[in-house]
Every structure is written in structure tokens, then in C-alpha cells.
PDB file of C-alpha atoms in Angstrom:
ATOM      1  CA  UNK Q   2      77.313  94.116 105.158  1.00 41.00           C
ATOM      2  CA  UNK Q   3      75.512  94.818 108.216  1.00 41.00           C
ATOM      3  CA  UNK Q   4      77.516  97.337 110.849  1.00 45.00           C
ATOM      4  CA  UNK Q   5      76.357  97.322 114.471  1.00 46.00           C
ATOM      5  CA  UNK Q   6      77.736 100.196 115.867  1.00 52.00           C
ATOM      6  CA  UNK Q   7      74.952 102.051 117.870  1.00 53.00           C
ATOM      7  CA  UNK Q   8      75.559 100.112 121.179  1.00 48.00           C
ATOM      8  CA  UNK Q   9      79.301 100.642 120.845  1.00 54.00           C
ATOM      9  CA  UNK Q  10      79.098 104.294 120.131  1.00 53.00           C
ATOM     10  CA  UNK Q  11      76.786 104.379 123.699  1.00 43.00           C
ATOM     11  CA  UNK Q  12      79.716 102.577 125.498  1.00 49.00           C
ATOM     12  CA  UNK Q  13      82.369 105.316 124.005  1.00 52.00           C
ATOM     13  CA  UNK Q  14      81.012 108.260 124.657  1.00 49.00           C
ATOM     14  CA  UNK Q  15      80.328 106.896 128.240  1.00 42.00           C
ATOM     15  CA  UNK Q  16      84.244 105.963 128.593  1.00 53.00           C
ATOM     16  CA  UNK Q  17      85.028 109.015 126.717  1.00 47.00           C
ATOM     17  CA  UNK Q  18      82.968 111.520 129.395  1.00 41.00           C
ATOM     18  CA  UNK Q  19      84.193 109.728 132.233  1.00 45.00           C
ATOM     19  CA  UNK Q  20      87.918 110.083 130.972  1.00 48.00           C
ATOM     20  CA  UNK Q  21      87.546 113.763 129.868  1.00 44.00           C
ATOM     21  CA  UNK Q  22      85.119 116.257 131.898  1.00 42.00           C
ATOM     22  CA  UNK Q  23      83.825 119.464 129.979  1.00 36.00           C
ATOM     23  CA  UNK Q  24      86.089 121.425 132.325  1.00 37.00           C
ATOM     24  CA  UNK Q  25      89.347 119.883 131.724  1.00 36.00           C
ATOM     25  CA  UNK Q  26      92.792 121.669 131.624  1.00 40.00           C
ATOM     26  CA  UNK Q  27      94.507 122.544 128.818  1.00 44.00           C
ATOM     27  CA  UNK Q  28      97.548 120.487 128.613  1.00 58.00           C
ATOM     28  CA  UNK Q  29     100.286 120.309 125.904  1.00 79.00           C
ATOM     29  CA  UNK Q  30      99.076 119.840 121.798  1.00 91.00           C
ATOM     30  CA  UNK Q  31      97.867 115.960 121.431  1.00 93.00           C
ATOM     31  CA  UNK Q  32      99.449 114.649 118.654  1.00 96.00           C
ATOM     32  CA  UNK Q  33      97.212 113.223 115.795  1.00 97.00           C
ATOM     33  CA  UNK Q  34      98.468 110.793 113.173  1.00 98.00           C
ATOM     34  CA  UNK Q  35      95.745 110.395 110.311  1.00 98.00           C
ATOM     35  CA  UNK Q  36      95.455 108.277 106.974  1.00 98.00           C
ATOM     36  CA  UNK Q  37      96.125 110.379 103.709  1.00 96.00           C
ATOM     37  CA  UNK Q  38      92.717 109.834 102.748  1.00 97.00           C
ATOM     38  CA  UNK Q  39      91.330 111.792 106.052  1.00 98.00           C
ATOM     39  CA  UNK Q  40      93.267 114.891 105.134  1.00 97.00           C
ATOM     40  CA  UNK Q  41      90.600 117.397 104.232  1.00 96.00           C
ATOM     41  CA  UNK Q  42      87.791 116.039 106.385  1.00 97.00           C
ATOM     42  CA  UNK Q  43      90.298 116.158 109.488  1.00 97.00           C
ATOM     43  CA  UNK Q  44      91.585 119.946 108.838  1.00 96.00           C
ATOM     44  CA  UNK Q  45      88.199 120.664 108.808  1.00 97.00           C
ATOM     45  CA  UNK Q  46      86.982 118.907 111.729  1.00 97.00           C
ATOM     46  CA  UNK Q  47      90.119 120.457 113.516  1.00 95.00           C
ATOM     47  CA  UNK Q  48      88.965 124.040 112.880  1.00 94.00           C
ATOM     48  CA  UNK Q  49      85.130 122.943 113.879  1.00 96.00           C
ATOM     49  CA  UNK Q  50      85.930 121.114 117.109  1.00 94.00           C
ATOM     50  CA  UNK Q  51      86.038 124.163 119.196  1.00 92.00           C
ATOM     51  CA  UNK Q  52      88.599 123.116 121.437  1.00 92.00           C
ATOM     52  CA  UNK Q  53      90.625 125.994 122.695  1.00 88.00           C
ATOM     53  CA  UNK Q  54      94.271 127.049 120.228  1.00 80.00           C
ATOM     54  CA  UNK Q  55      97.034 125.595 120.696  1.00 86.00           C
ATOM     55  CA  UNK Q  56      95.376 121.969 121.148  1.00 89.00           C
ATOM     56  CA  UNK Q  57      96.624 120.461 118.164  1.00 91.00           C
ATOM     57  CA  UNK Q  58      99.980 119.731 117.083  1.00 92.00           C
ATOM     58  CA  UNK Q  59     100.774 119.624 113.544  1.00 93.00           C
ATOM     59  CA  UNK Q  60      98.761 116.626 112.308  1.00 95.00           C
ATOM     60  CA  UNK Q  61     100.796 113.936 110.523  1.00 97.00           C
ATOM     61  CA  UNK Q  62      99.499 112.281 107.645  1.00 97.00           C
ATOM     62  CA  UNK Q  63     100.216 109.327 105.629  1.00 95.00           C
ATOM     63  CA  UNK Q  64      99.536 105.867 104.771  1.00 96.00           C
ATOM     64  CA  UNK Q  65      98.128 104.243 107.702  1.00 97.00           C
ATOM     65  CA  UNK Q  66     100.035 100.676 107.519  1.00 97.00           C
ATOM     66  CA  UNK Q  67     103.270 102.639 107.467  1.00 96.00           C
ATOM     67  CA  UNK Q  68     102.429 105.206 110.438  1.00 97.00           C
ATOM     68  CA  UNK Q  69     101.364 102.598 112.144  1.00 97.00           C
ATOM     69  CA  UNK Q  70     104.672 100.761 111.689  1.00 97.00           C
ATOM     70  CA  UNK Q  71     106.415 104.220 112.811  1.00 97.00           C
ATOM     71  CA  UNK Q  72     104.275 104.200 116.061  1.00 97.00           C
ATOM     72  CA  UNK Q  73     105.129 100.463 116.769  1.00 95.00           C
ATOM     73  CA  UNK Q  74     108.505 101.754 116.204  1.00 95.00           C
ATOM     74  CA  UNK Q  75     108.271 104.490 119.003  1.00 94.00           C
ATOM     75  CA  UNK Q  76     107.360 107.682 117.588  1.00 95.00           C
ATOM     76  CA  UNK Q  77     104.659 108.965 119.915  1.00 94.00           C
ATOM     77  CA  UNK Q  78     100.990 110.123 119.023  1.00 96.00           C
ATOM     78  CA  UNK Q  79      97.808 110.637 121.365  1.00 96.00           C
ATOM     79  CA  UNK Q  80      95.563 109.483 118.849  1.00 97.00           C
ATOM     80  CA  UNK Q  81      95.672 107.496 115.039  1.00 98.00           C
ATOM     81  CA  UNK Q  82      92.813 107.926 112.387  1.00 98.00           C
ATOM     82  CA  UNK Q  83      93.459 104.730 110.436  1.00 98.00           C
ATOM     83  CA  UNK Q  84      91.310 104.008 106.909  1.00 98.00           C
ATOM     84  CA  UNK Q  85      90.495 100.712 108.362  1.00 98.00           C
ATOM     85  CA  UNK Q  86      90.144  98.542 111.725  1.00 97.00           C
ATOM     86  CA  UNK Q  87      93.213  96.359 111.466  1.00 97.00           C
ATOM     87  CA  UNK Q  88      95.745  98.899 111.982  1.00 97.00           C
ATOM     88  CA  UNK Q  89      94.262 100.486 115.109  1.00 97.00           C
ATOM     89  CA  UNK Q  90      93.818  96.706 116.244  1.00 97.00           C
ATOM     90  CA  UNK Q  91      97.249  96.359 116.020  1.00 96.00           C
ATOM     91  CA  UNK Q  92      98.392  98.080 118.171  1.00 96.00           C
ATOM     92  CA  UNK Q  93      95.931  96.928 120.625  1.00 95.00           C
ATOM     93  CA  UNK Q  94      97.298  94.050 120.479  1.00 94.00           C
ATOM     94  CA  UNK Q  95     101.071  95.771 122.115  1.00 89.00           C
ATOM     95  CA  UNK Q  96      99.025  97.512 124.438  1.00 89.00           C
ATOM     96  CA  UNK Q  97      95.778  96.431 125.845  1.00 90.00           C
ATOM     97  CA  UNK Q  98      94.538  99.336 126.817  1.00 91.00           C
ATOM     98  CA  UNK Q  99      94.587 101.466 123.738  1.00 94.00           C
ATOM     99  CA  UNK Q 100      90.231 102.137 123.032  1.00 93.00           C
ATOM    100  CA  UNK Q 101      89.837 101.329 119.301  1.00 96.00           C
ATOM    101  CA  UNK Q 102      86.277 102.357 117.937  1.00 95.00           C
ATOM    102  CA  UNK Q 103      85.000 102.958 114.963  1.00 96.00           C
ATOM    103  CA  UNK Q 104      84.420 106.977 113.186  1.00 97.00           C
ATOM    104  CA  UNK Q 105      83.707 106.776 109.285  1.00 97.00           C
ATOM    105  CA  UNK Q 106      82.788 104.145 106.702  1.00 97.00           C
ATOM    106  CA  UNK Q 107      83.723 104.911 102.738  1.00 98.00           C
ATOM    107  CA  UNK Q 108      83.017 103.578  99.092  1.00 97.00           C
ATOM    108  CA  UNK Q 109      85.631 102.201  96.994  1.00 98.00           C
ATOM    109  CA  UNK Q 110      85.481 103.399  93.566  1.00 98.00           C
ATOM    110  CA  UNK Q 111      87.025 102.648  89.820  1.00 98.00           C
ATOM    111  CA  UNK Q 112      88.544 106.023  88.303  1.00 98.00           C
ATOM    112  CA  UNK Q 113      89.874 105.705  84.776  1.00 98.00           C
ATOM    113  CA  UNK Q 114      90.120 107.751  81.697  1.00 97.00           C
ATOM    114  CA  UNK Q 115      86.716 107.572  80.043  1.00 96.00           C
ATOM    115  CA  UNK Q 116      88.207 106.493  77.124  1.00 95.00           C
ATOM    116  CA  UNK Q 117      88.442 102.510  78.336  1.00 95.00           C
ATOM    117  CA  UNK Q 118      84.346 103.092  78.538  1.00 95.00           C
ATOM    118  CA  UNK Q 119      84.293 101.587  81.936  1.00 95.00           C
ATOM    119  CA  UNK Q 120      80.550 100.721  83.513  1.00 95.00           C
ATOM    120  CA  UNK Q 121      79.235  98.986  86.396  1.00 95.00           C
ATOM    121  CA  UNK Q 122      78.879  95.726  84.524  1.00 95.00           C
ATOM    122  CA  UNK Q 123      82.261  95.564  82.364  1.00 96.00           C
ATOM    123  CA  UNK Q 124      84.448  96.348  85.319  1.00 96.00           C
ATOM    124  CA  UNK Q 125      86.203  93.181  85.980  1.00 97.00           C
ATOM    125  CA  UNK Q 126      86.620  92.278  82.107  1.00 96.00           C
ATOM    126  CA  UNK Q 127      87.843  95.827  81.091  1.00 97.00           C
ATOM    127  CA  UNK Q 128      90.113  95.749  83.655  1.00 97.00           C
ATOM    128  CA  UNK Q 129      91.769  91.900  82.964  1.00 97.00           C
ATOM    129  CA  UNK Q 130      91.953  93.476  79.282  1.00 96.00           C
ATOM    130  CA  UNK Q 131      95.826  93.040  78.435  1.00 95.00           C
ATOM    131  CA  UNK Q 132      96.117  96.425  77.511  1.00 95.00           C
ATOM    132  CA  UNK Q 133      94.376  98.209  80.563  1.00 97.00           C
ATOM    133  CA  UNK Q 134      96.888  99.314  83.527  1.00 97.00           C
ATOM    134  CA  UNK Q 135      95.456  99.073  86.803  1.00 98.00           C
ATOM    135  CA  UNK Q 136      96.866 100.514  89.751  1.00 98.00           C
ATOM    136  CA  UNK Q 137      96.367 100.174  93.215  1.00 98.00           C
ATOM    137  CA  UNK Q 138      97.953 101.718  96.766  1.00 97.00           C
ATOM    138  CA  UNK Q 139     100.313  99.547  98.237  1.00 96.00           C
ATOM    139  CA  UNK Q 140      98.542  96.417  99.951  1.00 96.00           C
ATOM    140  CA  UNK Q 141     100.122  96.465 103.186  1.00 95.00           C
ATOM    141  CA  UNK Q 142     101.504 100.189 104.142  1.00 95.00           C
ATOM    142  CA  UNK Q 143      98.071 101.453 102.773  1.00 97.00           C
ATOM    143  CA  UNK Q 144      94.492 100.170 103.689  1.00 97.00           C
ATOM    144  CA  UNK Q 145      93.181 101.168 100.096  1.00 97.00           C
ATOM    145  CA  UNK Q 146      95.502  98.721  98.704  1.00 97.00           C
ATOM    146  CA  UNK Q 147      94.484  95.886 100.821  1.00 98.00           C
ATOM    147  CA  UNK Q 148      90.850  96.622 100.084  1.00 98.00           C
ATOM    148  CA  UNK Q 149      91.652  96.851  96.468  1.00 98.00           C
ATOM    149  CA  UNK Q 150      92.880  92.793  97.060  1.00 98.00           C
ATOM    150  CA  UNK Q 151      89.805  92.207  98.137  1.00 98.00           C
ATOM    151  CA  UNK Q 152      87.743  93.788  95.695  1.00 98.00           C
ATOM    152  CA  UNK Q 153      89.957  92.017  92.923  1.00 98.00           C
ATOM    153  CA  UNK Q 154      88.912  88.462  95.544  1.00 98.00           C
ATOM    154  CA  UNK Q 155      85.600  89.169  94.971  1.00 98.00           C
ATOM    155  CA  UNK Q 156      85.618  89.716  91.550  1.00 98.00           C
ATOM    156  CA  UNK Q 157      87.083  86.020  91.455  1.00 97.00           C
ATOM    157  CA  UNK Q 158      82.854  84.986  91.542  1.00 95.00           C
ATOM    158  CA  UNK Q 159      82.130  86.871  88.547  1.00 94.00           C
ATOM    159  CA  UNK Q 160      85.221  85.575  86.741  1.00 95.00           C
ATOM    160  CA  UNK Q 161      87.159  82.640  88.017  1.00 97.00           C
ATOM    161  CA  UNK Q 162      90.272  82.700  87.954  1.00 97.00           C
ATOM    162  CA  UNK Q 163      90.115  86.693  87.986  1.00 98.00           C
ATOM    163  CA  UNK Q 164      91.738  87.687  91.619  1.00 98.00           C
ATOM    164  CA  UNK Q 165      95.226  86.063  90.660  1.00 98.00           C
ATOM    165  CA  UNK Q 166      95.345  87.307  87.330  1.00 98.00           C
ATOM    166  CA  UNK Q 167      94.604  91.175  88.916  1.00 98.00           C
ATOM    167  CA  UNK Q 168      96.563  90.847  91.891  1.00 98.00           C
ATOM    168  CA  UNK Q 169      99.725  90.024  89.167  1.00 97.00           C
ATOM    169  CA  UNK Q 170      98.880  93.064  86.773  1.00 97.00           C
ATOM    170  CA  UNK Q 171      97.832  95.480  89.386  1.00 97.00           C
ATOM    171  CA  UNK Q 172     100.235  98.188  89.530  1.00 97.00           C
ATOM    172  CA  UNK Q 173     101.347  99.724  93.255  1.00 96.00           C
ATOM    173  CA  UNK Q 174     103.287 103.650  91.543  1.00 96.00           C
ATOM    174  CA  UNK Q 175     102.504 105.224  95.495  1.00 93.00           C
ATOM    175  CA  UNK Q 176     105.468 106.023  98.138  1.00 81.00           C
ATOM    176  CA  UNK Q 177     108.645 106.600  98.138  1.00 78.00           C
ATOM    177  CA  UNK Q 178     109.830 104.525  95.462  1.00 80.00           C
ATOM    178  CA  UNK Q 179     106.586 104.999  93.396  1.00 86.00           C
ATOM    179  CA  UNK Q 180     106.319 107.887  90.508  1.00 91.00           C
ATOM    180  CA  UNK Q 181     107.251 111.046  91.800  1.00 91.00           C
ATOM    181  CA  UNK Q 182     104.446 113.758  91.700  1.00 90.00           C
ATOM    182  CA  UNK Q 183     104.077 116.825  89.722  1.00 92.00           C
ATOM    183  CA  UNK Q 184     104.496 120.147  90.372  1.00 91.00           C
ATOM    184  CA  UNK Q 185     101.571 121.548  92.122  1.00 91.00           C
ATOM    185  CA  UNK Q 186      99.513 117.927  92.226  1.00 93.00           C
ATOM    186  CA  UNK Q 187      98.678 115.177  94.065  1.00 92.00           C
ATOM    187  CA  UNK Q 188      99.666 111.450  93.538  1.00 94.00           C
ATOM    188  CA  UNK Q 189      96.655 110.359  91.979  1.00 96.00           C
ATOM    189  CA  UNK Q 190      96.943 113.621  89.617  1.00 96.00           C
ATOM    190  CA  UNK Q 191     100.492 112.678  88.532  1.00 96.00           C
ATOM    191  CA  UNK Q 192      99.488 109.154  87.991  1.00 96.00           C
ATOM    192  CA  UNK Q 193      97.153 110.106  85.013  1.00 97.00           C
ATOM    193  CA  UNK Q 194      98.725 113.304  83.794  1.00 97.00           C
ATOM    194  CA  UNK Q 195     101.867 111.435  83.540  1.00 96.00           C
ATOM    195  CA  UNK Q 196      99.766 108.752  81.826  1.00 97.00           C
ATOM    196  CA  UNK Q 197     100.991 105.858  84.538  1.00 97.00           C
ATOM    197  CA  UNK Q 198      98.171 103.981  84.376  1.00 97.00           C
ATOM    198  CA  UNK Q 199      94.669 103.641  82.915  1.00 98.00           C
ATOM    199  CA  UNK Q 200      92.373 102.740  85.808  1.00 98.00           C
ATOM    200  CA  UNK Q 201      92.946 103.449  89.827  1.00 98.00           C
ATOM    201  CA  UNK Q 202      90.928 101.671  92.489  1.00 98.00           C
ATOM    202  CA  UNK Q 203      90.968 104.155  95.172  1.00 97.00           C
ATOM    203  CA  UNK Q 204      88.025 105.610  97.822  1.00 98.00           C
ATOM    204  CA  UNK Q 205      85.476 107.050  96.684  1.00 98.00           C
ATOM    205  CA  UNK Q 206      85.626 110.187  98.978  1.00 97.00           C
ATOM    206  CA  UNK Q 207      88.591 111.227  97.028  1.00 95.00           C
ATOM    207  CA  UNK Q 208      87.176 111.153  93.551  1.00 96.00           C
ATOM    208  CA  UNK Q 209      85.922 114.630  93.381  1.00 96.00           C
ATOM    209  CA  UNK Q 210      88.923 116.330  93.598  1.00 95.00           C
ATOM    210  CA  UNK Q 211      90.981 114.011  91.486  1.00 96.00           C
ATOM    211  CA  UNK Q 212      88.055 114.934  88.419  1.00 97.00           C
ATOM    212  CA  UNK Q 213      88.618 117.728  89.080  1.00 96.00           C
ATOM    213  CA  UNK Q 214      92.191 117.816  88.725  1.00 95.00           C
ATOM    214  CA  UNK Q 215      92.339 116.035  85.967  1.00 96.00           C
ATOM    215  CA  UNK Q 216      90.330 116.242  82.584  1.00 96.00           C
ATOM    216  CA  UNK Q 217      88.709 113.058  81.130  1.00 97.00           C
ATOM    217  CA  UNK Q 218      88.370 110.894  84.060  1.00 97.00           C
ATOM    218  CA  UNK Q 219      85.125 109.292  85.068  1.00 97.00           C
ATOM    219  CA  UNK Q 220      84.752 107.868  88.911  1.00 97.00           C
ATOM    220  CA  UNK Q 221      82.281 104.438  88.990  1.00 97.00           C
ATOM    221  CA  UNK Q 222      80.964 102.970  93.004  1.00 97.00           C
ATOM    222  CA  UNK Q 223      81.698  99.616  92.698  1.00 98.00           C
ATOM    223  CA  UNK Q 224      78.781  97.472  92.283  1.00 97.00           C
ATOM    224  CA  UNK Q 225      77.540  95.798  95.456  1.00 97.00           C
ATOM    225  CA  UNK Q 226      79.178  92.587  94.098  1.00 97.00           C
ATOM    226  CA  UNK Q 227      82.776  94.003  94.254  1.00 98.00           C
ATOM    227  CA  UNK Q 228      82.342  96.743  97.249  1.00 98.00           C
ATOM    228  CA  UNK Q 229      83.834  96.036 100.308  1.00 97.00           C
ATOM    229  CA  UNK Q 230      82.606  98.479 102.730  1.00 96.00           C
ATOM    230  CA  UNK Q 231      85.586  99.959 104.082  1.00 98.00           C
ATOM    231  CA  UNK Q 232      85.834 101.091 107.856  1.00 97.00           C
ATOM    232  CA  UNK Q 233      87.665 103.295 109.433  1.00 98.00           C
ATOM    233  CA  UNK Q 234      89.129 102.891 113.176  1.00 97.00           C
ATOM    234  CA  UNK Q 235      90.577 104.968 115.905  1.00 96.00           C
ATOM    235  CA  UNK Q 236      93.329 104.071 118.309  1.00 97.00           C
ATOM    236  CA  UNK Q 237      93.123 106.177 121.500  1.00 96.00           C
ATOM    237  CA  UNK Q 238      96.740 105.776 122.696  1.00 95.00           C
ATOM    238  CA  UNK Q 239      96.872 108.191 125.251  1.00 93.00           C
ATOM    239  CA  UNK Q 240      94.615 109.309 128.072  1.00 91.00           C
ATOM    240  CA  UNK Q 241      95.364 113.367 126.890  1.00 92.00           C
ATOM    241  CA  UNK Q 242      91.924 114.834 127.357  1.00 91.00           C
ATOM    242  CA  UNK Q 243      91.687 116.870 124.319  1.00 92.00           C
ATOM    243  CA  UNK Q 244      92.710 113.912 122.393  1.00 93.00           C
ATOM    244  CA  UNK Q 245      89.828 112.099 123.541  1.00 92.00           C
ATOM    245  CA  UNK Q 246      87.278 115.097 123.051  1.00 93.00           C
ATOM    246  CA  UNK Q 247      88.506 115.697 119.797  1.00 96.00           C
ATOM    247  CA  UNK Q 248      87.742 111.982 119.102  1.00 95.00           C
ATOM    248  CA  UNK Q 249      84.000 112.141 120.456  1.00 95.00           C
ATOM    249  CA  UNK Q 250      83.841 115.316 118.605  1.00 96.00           C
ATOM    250  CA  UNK Q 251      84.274 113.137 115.316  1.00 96.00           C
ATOM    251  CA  UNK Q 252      81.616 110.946 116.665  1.00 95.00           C
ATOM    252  CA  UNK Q 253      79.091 113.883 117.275  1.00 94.00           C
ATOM    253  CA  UNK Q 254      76.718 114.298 115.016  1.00 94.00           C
ATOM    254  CA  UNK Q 255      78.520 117.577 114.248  1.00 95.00           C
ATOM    255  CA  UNK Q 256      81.639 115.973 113.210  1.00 96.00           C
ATOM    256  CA  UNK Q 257      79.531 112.971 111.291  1.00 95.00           C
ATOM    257  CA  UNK Q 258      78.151 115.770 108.975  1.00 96.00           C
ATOM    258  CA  UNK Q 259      81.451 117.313 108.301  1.00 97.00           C
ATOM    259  CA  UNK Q 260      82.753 113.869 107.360  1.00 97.00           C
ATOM    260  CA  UNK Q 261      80.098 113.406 105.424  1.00 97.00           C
ATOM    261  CA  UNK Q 262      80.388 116.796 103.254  1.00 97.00           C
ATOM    262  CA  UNK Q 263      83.904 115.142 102.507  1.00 97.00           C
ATOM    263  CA  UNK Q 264      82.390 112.197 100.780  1.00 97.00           C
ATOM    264  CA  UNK Q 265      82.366 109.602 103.511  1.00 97.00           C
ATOM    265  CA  UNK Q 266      78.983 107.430 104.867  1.00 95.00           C
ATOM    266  CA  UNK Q 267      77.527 107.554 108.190  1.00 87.00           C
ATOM    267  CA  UNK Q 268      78.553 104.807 110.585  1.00 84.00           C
ATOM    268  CA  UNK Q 269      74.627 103.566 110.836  1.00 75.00           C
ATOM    269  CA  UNK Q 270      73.895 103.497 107.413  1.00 60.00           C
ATOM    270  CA  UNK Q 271      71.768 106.038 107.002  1.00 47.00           C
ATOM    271  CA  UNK Q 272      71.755 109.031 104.834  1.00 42.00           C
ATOM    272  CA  UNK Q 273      72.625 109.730 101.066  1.00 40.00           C
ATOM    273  CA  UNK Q 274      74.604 106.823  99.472  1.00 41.00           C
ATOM    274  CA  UNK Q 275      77.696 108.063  97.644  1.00 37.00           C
ATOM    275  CA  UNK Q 276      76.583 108.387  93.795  1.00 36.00           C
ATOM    276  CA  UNK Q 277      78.890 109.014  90.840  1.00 35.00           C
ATOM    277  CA  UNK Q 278      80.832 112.738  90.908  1.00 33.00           C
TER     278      UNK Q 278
END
């Protein structure tokens, strides 16, 4: 996949400056709604993006199909960090004006207990073995769930007949009526401690903590055949000043290498590619 973004990035940071001078006043906290998978990078970017306390509101994270439902639904936010382009788009859609550009691209990765002896080239039969669970976000409220679709659509050249049969297996334990998590860990934690499933397709940037977390687990990049190249969008939804300086922040080269220190790719391409934790 090729991504043009340079000329875009140009035409934001021109709106961006226009919209927000360097001297502008302090107004109330902008609201930030973020995708679950942005947590750590957007803390972090928070803390480096040297705009003055008291800024920020609490940040509210979460699946970003379902926060964008809640924002369609009225709740209010200055500015939503979605895991892919069609949320953000969206809401475009309801209002016109709303900027939507993209920040971050990621790697979609196969995590499973090393045990099922998973490798680039037995991915797609290993995982239509009848005795492999595979699990999946929810396609719909979560972006990684819709990309896992298409990874399993893609694996449909290497094995016909493949994307229906993994689509039908593939199980969806996230949200509130999903598995509930265990004390002192994360979803994706509880999902193999409590021995859910076998195999998770999830992003790649979150791999390194989830090893971490949880002994005998090995994290494989899809192969180029399967990958999908997930993008990830911001809506501008208000015209709050911070908001918007926060968001060119992110676009800086600063905030590029912070996102990048949290596993995600550069927007141009360049760089380190993501290689196995």
C-alpha cells in the first residue's frame, strides 16, 4: 500500500496555524476521546506537548466504533483519535466541517501461545485448525476487529474458501458482555491467562506488553500477504485552540517519535519496520 500523506500534512499544519496562533488564550480543558489502543502513546504525548496545565481534561478511552457512536449520540469532545479513517469520516459526514487527517499507521499481528508453533507461512492453516480458538475485537465497535475481517478476506487467496470459514470461528470475548478481566490485567492478559482462546489478531503496537504480561506467548507481523496497513484518523470537532495544537503536536516530528517508541510506523513510511518483540 502506498500512503500519500506529505501534501496533506502541508495543508494541515497550514489550517492548523491559521486556526490556532502561538499566542493563544488558555480556554477551558479540550476534551480528547482516544482508541484503547492509543492509551500509552497519548499519556505520553500529553505530558510532552508542552501546552500549559490544566489543558487537558481527563482523556476518555475506548473502542473507537463505540465512542464514536456516543459522540453521534451527543456526548461532546474537541477532538477523537480513532484506530482507523472510517470512524473520524463519519462523523464528517453529520458535520462538514469537522478536519479529519491522518496521525499514525500500525502493524497487525498474530499472538498465540507458542505451543500451536505458529510462523509466517502456517498462519492461515494453523488457525482454520478445528482445534485452534481465534479471537478477534469486535468488528464494528472496534477498528481491530474490522481489520481482523479483512485480514481473514485476504487470507481467502491463499486458501479459498478460508475468510467464511474464519469469520464463523473467530471469537469476539471484548466489551461489556465479553470475559471479564482479571485482577490487576488487561483484556488481552485475561484472555490467555484465563485460557479463552489460543490465538488473538490484535495491533502490533500492543504486543510488547501483552508478552510481557503473559508467559509463553509469541507475537508474529503478518506477512505482507495478510497485512492490511492500518491507519489511524483524527476528527477535529471543535475549533478549541489547544485541541488543535495538541493535534499538530502529534503531527510534529516530536510527537511522530513518541508514537513511534510506542510501537507505531511513521505516516511516510520511513523508519524501522515493526519486527517481532
Amino acid at each position: 500500500m502506498t500512503f500519500h500523506f506529505p501534501p496533506l500534512l502541508r495543508l494541515v499544519v497550514l489550517a492548523v496555524l491559521v486556526a490556532c496562533p502561538i499566542g493563544f488564550a488558555l480556554a477551558d480543558p479540550f476534551q480528547l476521546y482516544a482508541a484503547g489502543s492509543l492509551r500509552e502513546a497519548m499519556q505520553a504525548l500529553v505530558k510532552e506537548s508542552g501546552l500549559p496545565e490544566g489543558s487537558f481534561a481527563k482523556p476518555v478511552f475506548g473502542p473507537a466504533g463505540s465512542l464514536r457512536e456516543r459522540l453521534e449520540k451527543g456526548e461532546q469532545a474537541d477532538l477523537f483519535a480513532s484506530a482507523d479513517m472510517a470512524q473520524p469520516e463519519k462523523l464528517k459526514r453529520e458535520k462538514p466541517d469537522v478536519l479529519v487527517v491522518p496521525f499514525a499507521r500500525n502493524r497487525m499481528c498474530a499472538i498465540a501461545k507458542s505451543s500451536l508453533g505458529l510462523t509466517p507461512e502456517n498462519l492461515v492453516d494453523r488457525w482454520l485448525s478445528s482445534d485452534v480458538r481465534i479471537a478477534t475485537s469486535m468488528p464494528g465497535a472496534d477498528p481491530g476487529g474490522d481489520y481482523a475481517m479483512a485480514v481473514f478476506d485476504r487470507a481467502e487467496a491463499l486458501h479459498p474458501g478460508a475468510a467464511a470459514l474464519l469469520k464463523a470461528k473467530a471469537l469476539h470475548p471484548f466489551g461489556p458482555q465479553g470475559i471479564k478481566p482479571l485482577l490487576g490485567h488487561g483484556p488481552a492478559e485475561s484472555l490467555f491467562l484465563g485460557d479463552h482462546a489460543d490465538a488473538l489478531i490484535s495491533y502490533c503496537s500492543g504486543t510488547p506488553a501483552l508478552l510481557a504480561g503473559v508467559p509463553g506467548l509469541v507475537s508474529i507481523p503478518l506477512p505482507e500477504s495478510l497485512e492490511v496497513h492500518p491507519v489511524y484518523g483524527f476528527a477535529v470537532l471543535s475549533r478549541d485552540p489547544a485541541a488543535e495544537r495538541f493535534a499538530l503536536f502529534v503531527l510534529s516530528d516530536a510527537g511522530q517519535a513518541i508514537l513511534q517508541k510506542h510501537g507505531f510506523l511513521p505516516l511516510d513510511g520511513a523508519g524501522p519496520k515493526t519486527e517481532n518483540p
